[in-house]
PDB file of C-alpha atoms in Angstrom:
ATOM      1  CA  UNK A1048     -15.878 -23.094  -1.771  1.00  0.00           C
ATOM      2  CA  UNK A1049     -15.996 -19.504  -3.212  1.00  0.00           C
ATOM      3  CA  UNK A1050     -15.209 -17.038  -0.640  1.00  0.00           C
ATOM      4  CA  UNK A1051     -18.011 -14.162  -0.502  1.00  0.00           C
ATOM      5  CA  UNK A1052     -17.386 -10.195  -1.148  1.00  0.00           C
ATOM      6  CA  UNK A1053     -17.056 -10.017   2.567  1.00  0.00           C
ATOM      7  CA  UNK A1054     -14.734 -12.629   3.574  1.00  0.00           C
ATOM      8  CA  UNK A1055     -12.682 -11.694   0.417  1.00  0.00           C
ATOM      9  CA  UNK A1056     -12.477  -7.689   1.527  1.00  0.00           C
ATOM     10  CA  UNK A1057     -12.108  -9.139   5.163  1.00  0.00           C
ATOM     11  CA  UNK A1058      -8.708 -10.586   4.633  1.00  0.00           C
ATOM     12  CA  UNK A1059      -7.101  -7.158   3.755  1.00  0.00           C
ATOM     13  CA  UNK A1060      -9.477  -4.291   5.336  1.00  0.00           C
ATOM     14  CA  UNK A1061     -11.160  -4.251   8.206  1.00  0.00           C
ATOM     15  CA  UNK A1062     -13.828  -2.008   9.242  1.00  0.00           C
ATOM     16  CA  UNK A1063     -13.786   0.556  12.237  1.00  0.00           C
ATOM     17  CA  UNK A1064     -16.140  -1.500  13.695  1.00  0.00           C
ATOM     18  CA  UNK A1065     -14.993  -4.830  13.129  1.00  0.00           C
ATOM     19  CA  UNK A1066     -11.327  -3.782  14.547  1.00  0.00           C
ATOM     20  CA  UNK A1067     -12.926  -2.604  18.063  1.00  0.00           C
ATOM     21  CA  UNK A1068     -14.758  -6.176  18.514  1.00  0.00           C
ATOM     22  CA  UNK A1069     -11.443  -7.647  17.783  1.00  0.00           C
ATOM     23  CA  UNK A1070      -9.247  -5.323  20.595  1.00  0.00           C
ATOM     24  CA  UNK A1071     -11.911  -7.044  22.918  1.00  0.00           C
ATOM     25  CA  UNK A1072     -11.157 -10.581  21.442  1.00  0.00           C
ATOM     26  CA  UNK A1073      -8.218 -12.574  22.058  1.00  0.00           C
ATOM     27  CA  UNK A1074      -5.770 -12.745  20.102  1.00  0.00           C
ATOM     28  CA  UNK A1075      -6.281  -8.806  20.062  1.00  0.00           C
ATOM     29  CA  UNK A1076      -4.310  -7.302  17.138  1.00  0.00           C
ATOM     30  CA  UNK A1077      -1.281  -5.233  17.066  1.00  0.00           C
ATOM     31  CA  UNK A1078      -2.680  -1.974  15.751  1.00  0.00           C
ATOM     32  CA  UNK A1079       0.196  -0.008  14.127  1.00  0.00           C
ATOM     33  CA  UNK A1080      -0.179   3.555  12.937  1.00  0.00           C
ATOM     34  CA  UNK A1081       1.788   5.085   9.827  1.00  0.00           C
ATOM     35  CA  UNK A1082       2.980   8.303  10.563  1.00  0.00           C
ATOM     36  CA  UNK A1083       3.947  10.850   7.870  1.00  0.00           C
ATOM     37  CA  UNK A1084       5.444  14.453   6.733  1.00  0.00           C
ATOM     38  CA  UNK A1085       3.716  14.695   3.626  1.00  0.00           C
ATOM     39  CA  UNK A1086       7.406  15.560   0.866  1.00  0.00           C
ATOM     40  CA  UNK A1087       5.032  17.816  -1.038  1.00  0.00           C
ATOM     41  CA  UNK A1088       3.413  20.265   1.792  1.00  0.00           C
ATOM     42  CA  UNK A1089       5.235  19.335   4.788  1.00  0.00           C
ATOM     43  CA  UNK A1090       2.159  18.780   6.623  1.00  0.00           C
ATOM     44  CA  UNK A1091       2.571  16.127   9.536  1.00  0.00           C
ATOM     45  CA  UNK A1092      -0.013  13.439  10.417  1.00  0.00           C
ATOM     46  CA  UNK A1093       0.721  13.888  14.131  1.00  0.00           C
ATOM     47  CA  UNK A1094      -2.524  15.126  15.816  1.00  0.00           C
ATOM     48  CA  UNK A1095      -2.600  13.740  19.322  1.00  0.00           C
ATOM     49  CA  UNK A1096      -5.495  11.196  18.885  1.00  0.00           C
ATOM     50  CA  UNK A1097      -4.483   8.048  18.805  1.00  0.00           C
ATOM     51  CA  UNK A1098      -6.971   4.395  18.722  1.00  0.00           C
ATOM     52  CA  UNK A1099      -6.187   2.558  21.990  1.00  0.00           C
ATOM     53  CA  UNK A1100      -2.857   0.612  21.928  1.00  0.00           C
ATOM     54  CA  UNK A1101      -1.530   2.345  18.159  1.00  0.00           C
ATOM     55  CA  UNK A1102       2.230   1.886  18.540  1.00  0.00           C
ATOM     56  CA  UNK A1103       3.937   4.563  16.138  1.00  0.00           C
ATOM     57  CA  UNK A1104       5.777   4.044  13.010  1.00  0.00           C
ATOM     58  CA  UNK A1105       7.252   6.519   9.940  1.00  0.00           C
ATOM     59  CA  UNK A1106       6.036   5.925   6.520  1.00  0.00           C
ATOM     60  CA  UNK A1107       9.190   7.596   5.110  1.00  0.00           C
ATOM     61  CA  UNK A1108      11.724   5.584   7.494  1.00  0.00           C
ATOM     62  CA  UNK A1109      10.440   2.475   7.927  1.00  0.00           C
ATOM     63  CA  UNK A1110       9.238   1.040   4.633  1.00  0.00           C
ATOM     64  CA  UNK A1111      11.747   2.232   2.766  1.00  0.00           C
ATOM     65  CA  UNK A1112      15.216   2.025   1.858  1.00  0.00           C
ATOM     66  CA  UNK A1113      17.559   4.561   0.833  1.00  0.00           C
ATOM     67  CA  UNK A1114      16.605   6.592  -2.821  1.00  0.00           C
ATOM     68  CA  UNK A1115      19.061   6.013  -5.881  1.00  0.00           C
ATOM     69  CA  UNK A1116      18.554   6.376  -9.164  1.00  0.00           C
ATOM     70  CA  UNK A1117      19.663   2.811  -9.690  1.00  0.00           C
ATOM     71  CA  UNK A1118      16.883   1.443  -7.275  1.00  0.00           C
ATOM     72  CA  UNK A1119      14.203   4.638  -7.172  1.00  0.00           C
ATOM     73  CA  UNK A1120      13.248   7.122  -5.249  1.00  0.00           C
ATOM     74  CA  UNK A1121      11.682   4.421  -2.282  1.00  0.00           C
ATOM     75  CA  UNK A1122      12.955   1.300  -2.746  1.00  0.00           C
ATOM     76  CA  UNK A1123      12.003  -1.682  -0.346  1.00  0.00           C
ATOM     77  CA  UNK A1124      13.920  -1.274   2.889  1.00  0.00           C
ATOM     78  CA  UNK A1125      16.674  -3.881   3.965  1.00  0.00           C
ATOM     79  CA  UNK A1126      15.168  -6.847   5.744  1.00  0.00           C
ATOM     80  CA  UNK A1127      17.280  -6.780   8.476  1.00  0.00           C
ATOM     81  CA  UNK A1128      16.167  -2.861   9.418  1.00  0.00           C
ATOM     82  CA  UNK A1129      13.104  -4.125   9.502  1.00  0.00           C
ATOM     83  CA  UNK A1130      12.902  -6.777  11.369  1.00  0.00           C
ATOM     84  CA  UNK A1131      14.536  -4.847  14.449  1.00  0.00           C
ATOM     85  CA  UNK A1132      11.496  -2.026  13.302  1.00  0.00           C
ATOM     86  CA  UNK A1133       8.988  -5.035  13.764  1.00  0.00           C
ATOM     87  CA  UNK A1134      10.648  -6.027  17.019  1.00  0.00           C
ATOM     88  CA  UNK A1135      10.278  -2.355  18.067  1.00  0.00           C
ATOM     89  CA  UNK A1136       6.822  -2.687  17.062  1.00  0.00           C
ATOM     90  CA  UNK A1137       5.932  -6.031  19.523  1.00  0.00           C
ATOM     91  CA  UNK A1138       5.011  -7.499  15.992  1.00  0.00           C
ATOM     92  CA  UNK A1139       4.370 -11.791  16.233  1.00  0.00           C
ATOM     93  CA  UNK A1140       2.955 -14.452  14.259  1.00  0.00           C
ATOM     94  CA  UNK A1141       0.303 -14.938  16.538  1.00  0.00           C
ATOM     95  CA  UNK A1142      -1.692 -11.406  16.726  1.00  0.00           C
ATOM     96  CA  UNK A1143      -2.998 -10.087  13.388  1.00  0.00           C
ATOM     97  CA  UNK A1144      -1.533  -6.548  12.381  1.00  0.00           C
ATOM     98  CA  UNK A1145      -3.919  -3.665  11.895  1.00  0.00           C
ATOM     99  CA  UNK A1146      -2.550  -0.804   9.778  1.00  0.00           C
ATOM    100  CA  UNK A1147      -4.356   2.562  10.121  1.00  0.00           C
ATOM    101  CA  UNK A1148      -2.966   5.938   9.043  1.00  0.00           C
ATOM    102  CA  UNK A1149      -5.205   9.465   8.355  1.00  0.00           C
ATOM    103  CA  UNK A1150      -4.536   9.759   4.638  1.00  0.00           C
ATOM    104  CA  UNK A1151      -7.151   7.144   3.011  1.00  0.00           C
ATOM    105  CA  UNK A1152      -4.392   4.654   3.669  1.00  0.00           C
ATOM    106  CA  UNK A1153      -1.864   5.756   0.990  1.00  0.00           C
ATOM    107  CA  UNK A1154       0.808   5.319   3.822  1.00  0.00           C
ATOM    108  CA  UNK A1155      -0.813   2.393   5.596  1.00  0.00           C
ATOM    109  CA  UNK A1156      -0.993   0.221   2.246  1.00  0.00           C
ATOM    110  CA  UNK A1157       2.480   0.333   1.477  1.00  0.00           C
ATOM    111  CA  UNK A1158       2.886  -0.717   5.070  1.00  0.00           C
ATOM    112  CA  UNK A1159       0.709  -3.988   4.407  1.00  0.00           C
ATOM    113  CA  UNK A1160       2.280  -4.151   1.410  1.00  0.00           C
ATOM    114  CA  UNK A1161       5.759  -4.232   2.822  1.00  0.00           C
ATOM    115  CA  UNK A1162       5.123  -6.869   5.900  1.00  0.00           C
ATOM    116  CA  UNK A1163       3.418  -9.154   4.026  1.00  0.00           C
ATOM    117  CA  UNK A1164       6.717  -9.320   1.601  1.00  0.00           C
ATOM    118  CA  UNK A1165       8.596  -9.773   4.563  1.00  0.00           C
ATOM    119  CA  UNK A1166       6.818 -12.470   5.569  1.00  0.00           C
ATOM    120  CA  UNK A1167       3.841 -11.626   7.944  1.00  0.00           C
ATOM    121  CA  UNK A1168       0.567 -13.217   7.013  1.00  0.00           C
ATOM    122  CA  UNK A1169      -2.468 -12.037   8.414  1.00  0.00           C
ATOM    123  CA  UNK A1170      -2.008  -8.062   8.012  1.00  0.00           C
ATOM    124  CA  UNK A1171      -4.677  -5.439   7.132  1.00  0.00           C
ATOM    125  CA  UNK A1172      -5.755  -2.291   6.791  1.00  0.00           C
ATOM    126  CA  UNK A1173      -8.307   0.073   8.408  1.00  0.00           C
ATOM    127  CA  UNK A1174     -10.874   0.725   5.976  1.00  0.00           C
ATOM    128  CA  UNK A1175     -11.128   4.967   5.985  1.00  0.00           C
ATOM    129  CA  UNK A1176      -8.067   5.352   8.959  1.00  0.00           C
ATOM    130  CA  UNK A1177      -8.433   7.035  11.825  1.00  0.00           C
ATOM    131  CA  UNK A1178     -10.849   9.635  10.170  1.00  0.00           C
ATOM    132  CA  UNK A1179     -13.703   6.865   9.810  1.00  0.00           C
ATOM    133  CA  UNK A1180     -12.982   5.499  13.452  1.00  0.00           C
ATOM    134  CA  UNK A1181     -13.794   8.951  15.406  1.00  0.00           C
ATOM    135  CA  UNK A1182     -16.721   9.216  12.728  1.00  0.00           C
ATOM    136  CA  UNK A1183     -17.371   5.991  14.144  1.00  0.00           C
ATOM    137  CA  UNK A1184     -17.476   7.298  18.144  1.00  0.00           C
ATOM    138  CA  UNK A1185     -15.178   4.746  18.882  1.00  0.00           C
ATOM    139  CA  UNK A1186     -12.197   5.486  21.729  1.00  0.00           C
ATOM    140  CA  UNK A1187      -9.124   7.368  21.344  1.00  0.00           C
ATOM    141  CA  UNK A1188      -5.651   7.927  23.792  1.00  0.00           C
ATOM    142  CA  UNK A1189      -3.619  10.632  23.594  1.00  0.00           C
ATOM    143  CA  UNK A1190      -0.696   8.505  23.405  1.00  0.00           C
ATOM    144  CA  UNK A1191       1.031   5.931  21.289  1.00  0.00           C
ATOM    145  CA  UNK A1192       1.483   2.639  22.710  1.00  0.00           C
ATOM    146  CA  UNK A1193       4.725   1.266  23.927  1.00  0.00           C
ATOM    147  CA  UNK A1194       4.728  -2.395  23.467  1.00  0.00           C
ATOM    148  CA  UNK A1195       7.837  -4.735  24.886  1.00  0.00           C
ATOM    149  CA  UNK A1196       9.804  -5.838  21.951  1.00  0.00           C
ATOM    150  CA  UNK A1197       9.601  -9.236  20.285  1.00  0.00           C
ATOM    151  CA  UNK A1198      12.280 -11.903  18.778  1.00  0.00           C
ATOM    152  CA  UNK A1199      10.521 -12.025  15.482  1.00  0.00           C
ATOM    153  CA  UNK A1200      12.087 -13.189  12.125  1.00  0.00           C
ATOM    154  CA  UNK A1201      10.922 -11.914   8.782  1.00  0.00           C
ATOM    155  CA  UNK A1202      12.152 -12.892   5.435  1.00  0.00           C
ATOM    156  CA  UNK A1203      12.081 -11.229   2.373  1.00  0.00           C
ATOM    157  CA  UNK A1204       9.834 -12.142  -0.932  1.00  0.00           C
ATOM    158  CA  UNK A1205       6.676 -12.896   0.127  1.00  0.00           C
ATOM    159  CA  UNK A1206       4.729 -10.936  -2.334  1.00  0.00           C
ATOM    160  CA  UNK A1207       4.361 -10.895  -6.327  1.00  0.00           C
ATOM    161  CA  UNK A1208       6.457  -8.096  -7.704  1.00  0.00           C
ATOM    162  CA  UNK A1209       8.923  -7.177 -10.848  1.00  0.00           C
ATOM    163  CA  UNK A1210      10.985  -5.297 -12.704  1.00  0.00           C
ATOM    164  CA  UNK A1211      11.695  -2.391 -15.837  1.00  0.00           C
ATOM    165  CA  UNK A1212      12.457  -5.445 -17.696  1.00  0.00           C
ATOM    166  CA  UNK A1213       9.473  -7.882 -16.839  1.00  0.00           C
ATOM    167  CA  UNK A1214       6.974  -4.755 -17.165  1.00  0.00           C
ATOM    168  CA  UNK A1215       6.830  -4.693 -20.649  1.00  0.00           C
ATOM    169  CA  UNK A1216       5.629  -8.212 -20.984  1.00  0.00           C
ATOM    170  CA  UNK A1217       2.665  -7.652 -18.639  1.00  0.00           C
ATOM    171  CA  UNK A1218       1.947  -5.289 -20.580  1.00  0.00           C
ATOM    172  CA  UNK A1219       1.846  -7.384 -23.763  1.00  0.00           C
ATOM    173  CA  UNK A1220       0.078 -10.659 -22.169  1.00  0.00           C
ATOM    174  CA  UNK A1221      -1.663  -9.225 -18.610  1.00  0.00           C
ATOM    175  CA  UNK A1222      -2.780  -5.577 -17.788  1.00  0.00           C
ATOM    176  CA  UNK A1223      -0.181  -3.209 -16.656  1.00  0.00           C
ATOM    177  CA  UNK A1224      -1.418  -0.967 -14.645  1.00  0.00           C
ATOM    178  CA  UNK A1225      -0.390   2.904 -14.145  1.00  0.00           C
ATOM    179  CA  UNK A1226      -1.547   3.789 -10.542  1.00  0.00           C
ATOM    180  CA  UNK A1227      -0.204   7.514 -10.880  1.00  0.00           C
ATOM    181  CA  UNK A1228      -2.664  10.707 -10.751  1.00  0.00           C
ATOM    182  CA  UNK A1229      -3.613  10.956 -14.651  1.00  0.00           C
ATOM    183  CA  UNK A1230      -1.532  13.936 -15.376  1.00  0.00           C
ATOM    184  CA  UNK A1231       1.464  12.067 -14.319  1.00  0.00           C
ATOM    185  CA  UNK A1232       0.511   9.111 -17.110  1.00  0.00           C
ATOM    186  CA  UNK A1233       0.096  11.616 -19.429  1.00  0.00           C
ATOM    187  CA  UNK A1234       3.394  13.816 -19.625  1.00  0.00           C
ATOM    188  CA  UNK A1235       4.773  16.743 -20.155  1.00  0.00           C
ATOM    189  CA  UNK A1236       7.303  19.049 -18.485  1.00  0.00           C
ATOM    190  CA  UNK A1237       9.150  17.929 -15.420  1.00  0.00           C
ATOM    191  CA  UNK A1238       8.283  19.609 -12.674  1.00  0.00           C
ATOM    192  CA  UNK A1239      11.204  20.845 -10.486  1.00  0.00           C
ATOM    193  CA  UNK A1240      13.868  18.044  -9.722  1.00  0.00           C
ATOM    194  CA  UNK A1241      11.275  15.387 -10.673  1.00  0.00           C
ATOM    195  CA  UNK A1242      11.145  12.576 -13.348  1.00  0.00           C
ATOM    196  CA  UNK A1243      10.407  13.015 -16.910  1.00  0.00           C
ATOM    197  CA  UNK A1244       6.931  12.122 -17.221  1.00  0.00           C
ATOM    198  CA  UNK A1245       4.635   9.964 -19.629  1.00  0.00           C
ATOM    199  CA  UNK A1246       4.380   5.872 -18.977  1.00  0.00           C
ATOM    200  CA  UNK A1247       5.604   2.577 -19.771  1.00  0.00           C
ATOM    201  CA  UNK A1248       4.325   1.782 -22.800  1.00  0.00           C
ATOM    202  CA  UNK A1249       1.120  -0.295 -22.800  1.00  0.00           C
ATOM    203  CA  UNK A1250       0.306   0.536 -19.008  1.00  0.00           C
ATOM    204  CA  UNK A1251      -3.169   1.472 -18.615  1.00  0.00           C
ATOM    205  CA  UNK A1252      -3.598   4.697 -16.755  1.00  0.00           C
ATOM    206  CA  UNK A1253      -5.740   3.653 -13.108  1.00  0.00           C
ATOM    207  CA  UNK A1254      -5.356   6.423 -10.872  1.00  0.00           C
ATOM    208  CA  UNK A1255      -5.084   4.698  -7.533  1.00  0.00           C
ATOM    209  CA  UNK A1256      -7.775   7.516  -6.278  1.00  0.00           C
ATOM    210  CA  UNK A1257     -10.897   6.170  -8.231  1.00  0.00           C
ATOM    211  CA  UNK A1258     -10.694   3.079  -6.039  1.00  0.00           C
ATOM    212  CA  UNK A1259     -11.875   5.480  -3.057  1.00  0.00           C
ATOM    213  CA  UNK A1260     -15.101   7.398  -2.067  1.00  0.00           C
ATOM    214  CA  UNK A1261     -15.013  11.129  -0.994  1.00  0.00           C
ATOM    215  CA  UNK A1262     -15.159  10.269   2.645  1.00  0.00           C
ATOM    216  CA  UNK A1263     -11.811   8.063   2.496  1.00  0.00           C
ATOM    217  CA  UNK A1264     -13.234   4.888   2.623  1.00  0.00           C
ATOM    218  CA  UNK A1265     -12.557   2.241  -0.073  1.00  0.00           C
ATOM    219  CA  UNK A1266     -15.240   1.880  -3.100  1.00  0.00           C
ATOM    220  CA  UNK A1267     -17.647  -1.018  -1.996  1.00  0.00           C
ATOM    221  CA  UNK A1268     -16.811  -4.613  -3.689  1.00  0.00           C
ATOM    222  CA  UNK A1269     -18.697  -4.226  -6.768  1.00  0.00           C
ATOM    223  CA  UNK A1270     -17.684  -1.013  -7.636  1.00  0.00           C
ATOM    224  CA  UNK A1271     -14.121  -2.256  -7.854  1.00  0.00           C
ATOM    225  CA  UNK A1272     -14.700  -5.301 -10.037  1.00  0.00           C
ATOM    226  CA  UNK A1273     -16.284  -3.204 -12.273  1.00  0.00           C
ATOM    227  CA  UNK A1274     -13.852  -0.384 -11.873  1.00  0.00           C
ATOM    228  CA  UNK A1275     -11.120  -3.234 -12.866  1.00  0.00           C
ATOM    229  CA  UNK A1276     -12.661  -5.016 -15.199  1.00  0.00           C
ATOM    230  CA  UNK A1277     -13.373  -1.888 -17.398  1.00  0.00           C
ATOM    231  CA  UNK A1278      -9.693  -1.951 -17.265  1.00  0.00           C
ATOM    232  CA  UNK A1279      -8.894  -5.330 -18.587  1.00  0.00           C
ATOM    233  CA  UNK A1280      -8.634  -7.113 -15.011  1.00  0.00           C
ATOM    234  CA  UNK A1281     -10.355 -10.593 -15.512  1.00  0.00           C
ATOM    235  CA  UNK A1282      -8.906 -12.739 -13.125  1.00  0.00           C
ATOM    236  CA  UNK A1283      -7.486 -14.435 -15.403  1.00  0.00           C
ATOM    237  CA  UNK A1284      -4.597 -12.634 -16.818  1.00  0.00           C
ATOM    238  CA  UNK A1285      -1.600 -11.384 -14.783  1.00  0.00           C
ATOM    239  CA  UNK A1286      -1.816  -7.996 -13.500  1.00  0.00           C
ATOM    240  CA  UNK A1287       1.378  -5.544 -12.630  1.00  0.00           C
ATOM    241  CA  UNK A1288       0.861  -2.614 -10.959  1.00  0.00           C
ATOM    242  CA  UNK A1289       3.536   0.565 -10.558  1.00  0.00           C
ATOM    243  CA  UNK A1290       3.364   4.114  -9.701  1.00  0.00           C
ATOM    244  CA  UNK A1291       5.906   6.714  -9.029  1.00  0.00           C
ATOM    245  CA  UNK A1292       7.614   5.079  -6.730  1.00  0.00           C
ATOM    246  CA  UNK A1293       5.773   2.205  -5.046  1.00  0.00           C
ATOM    247  CA  UNK A1294       3.153   4.093  -2.549  1.00  0.00           C
ATOM    248  CA  UNK A1295       0.024   4.361  -4.744  1.00  0.00           C
ATOM    249  CA  UNK A1296       0.876   0.887  -6.452  1.00  0.00           C
ATOM    250  CA  UNK A1297       0.710  -0.762  -2.946  1.00  0.00           C
ATOM    251  CA  UNK A1298      -2.778   1.204  -2.436  1.00  0.00           C
ATOM    252  CA  UNK A1299      -3.838  -0.540  -5.986  1.00  0.00           C
ATOM    253  CA  UNK A1300      -2.879  -3.736  -5.025  1.00  0.00           C
ATOM    254  CA  UNK A1301      -4.365  -3.565  -1.802  1.00  0.00           C
ATOM    255  CA  UNK A1302      -7.784  -2.741  -3.856  1.00  0.00           C
ATOM    256  CA  UNK A1303      -7.394  -4.922  -5.765  1.00  0.00           C
ATOM    257  CA  UNK A1304      -6.309  -7.857  -2.985  1.00  0.00           C
ATOM    258  CA  UNK A1305      -9.978  -6.643  -1.480  1.00  0.00           C
ATOM    259  CA  UNK A1306     -11.586  -8.608  -4.966  1.00  0.00           C
ATOM    260  CA  UNK A1307      -9.607 -11.471  -4.539  1.00  0.00           C
ATOM    261  CA  UNK A1308      -6.809 -10.541  -7.248  1.00  0.00           C
ATOM    262  CA  UNK A1309      -3.066 -11.058  -6.538  1.00  0.00           C
ATOM    263  CA  UNK A1310      -1.352  -8.520  -8.538  1.00  0.00           C
ATOM    264  CA  UNK A1311       2.301  -7.735  -8.844  1.00  0.00           C
ATOM    265  CA  UNK A1312       4.308  -4.621  -7.949  1.00  0.00           C
ATOM    266  CA  UNK A1313       6.600  -2.869  -9.516  1.00  0.00           C
ATOM    267  CA  UNK A1314       8.608  -1.138  -6.179  1.00  0.00           C
ATOM    268  CA  UNK A1315      11.027   1.024  -7.752  1.00  0.00           C
ATOM    269  CA  UNK A1316       8.377   1.769 -10.037  1.00  0.00           C
ATOM    270  CA  UNK A1317       8.303   5.251 -12.233  1.00  0.00           C
ATOM    271  CA  UNK A1318      11.371   6.760 -10.583  1.00  0.00           C
ATOM    272  CA  UNK A1319      13.709   3.507 -11.012  1.00  0.00           C
ATOM    273  CA  UNK A1320      12.543   3.020 -14.103  1.00  0.00           C
ATOM    274  CA  UNK A1321      13.350   6.402 -16.026  1.00  0.00           C
ATOM    275  CA  UNK A1322      16.655   6.696 -14.282  1.00  0.00           C
ATOM    276  CA  UNK A1323      17.948   4.939 -17.064  1.00  0.00           C
ATOM    277  CA  UNK A1324      17.896   7.040 -20.316  1.00  0.00           C
ATOM    278  CA  UNK A1325      17.295   3.578 -22.963  1.00  0.00           C
ATOM    279  CA  UNK A1326      14.111   2.581 -21.644  1.00  0.00           C
ATOM    280  CA  UNK A1327      10.920   3.012 -24.285  1.00  0.00           C
ATOM    281  CA  UNK A1328       8.265   5.910 -22.680  1.00  0.00           C
ATOM    282  CA  UNK A1329       5.274   7.041 -24.239  1.00  0.00           C
ATOM    283  CA  UNK A1330       3.652  10.138 -23.668  1.00  0.00           C
ATOM    284  CA  UNK A1331      -0.472  11.200 -24.222  1.00  0.00           C
ATOM    285  CA  UNK A1332      -3.173   9.574 -22.886  1.00  0.00           C
ATOM    286  CA  UNK A1333      -3.415   6.477 -24.062  1.00  0.00           C
ATOM    287  CA  UNK A1334      -1.070   2.976 -23.465  1.00  0.00           C
ATOM    288  CA  UNK A1335       0.333   3.250 -26.871  1.00  0.00           C
TER     289      UNK A1335
END
């Protein structure tokens, strides 16, 4: 039996009202808030307001490894480090994990992808994050929750991914989506210490911000389907997504999952791709 839009979407996205209901029914979910300090502006997401029961995590510490030219700016974390963190968050395989942030799911989506990659099956993102929760008039807390540690074991490799050498094949045989903002896709002079801009030849510009409404919620499923259909995603051809360093790409993979499309992600993304000077680069508004 085919799943409805709501059933497909609810496997990866949860509304504030649905989360509130889940919190009052066993097994109650483990709620994970992804805190972050914006690497460009320095703005900190901590504001002293939490969803009750939310456990704190850090976007740029817990869900990535050390940067390097070989691996990119935000490589995947070592599975042993992630496992230690997951035990401290009180994660188990019996409880669903609901992740939220205060920034349009940008960091929450990365956490979602990493935890799914590490073998957790029921991980979802709160659509609209903390602003949506507050807008719904639901209760808040002044402090994060401190859970008891668990003995959960994690293993890597449970989400589809690809590397630089496989990117061109996806562009030729399927659909390769570039989730960055369009100026980075088009290219031009590098800014400061940033890598040279442009895109992988054959990649289609698909800024992940296009999947969101102005209030920060994901667009409805019909709109998402039209958006990605217009980019060549037909549910048959393979789909791969990359961005600058594996953050926006995870967000776009989440949006695709909300309409039932399983897309692979390039964890190293552009920051890793461009680190080797002999890889082809296309500049301009067109894929080729």
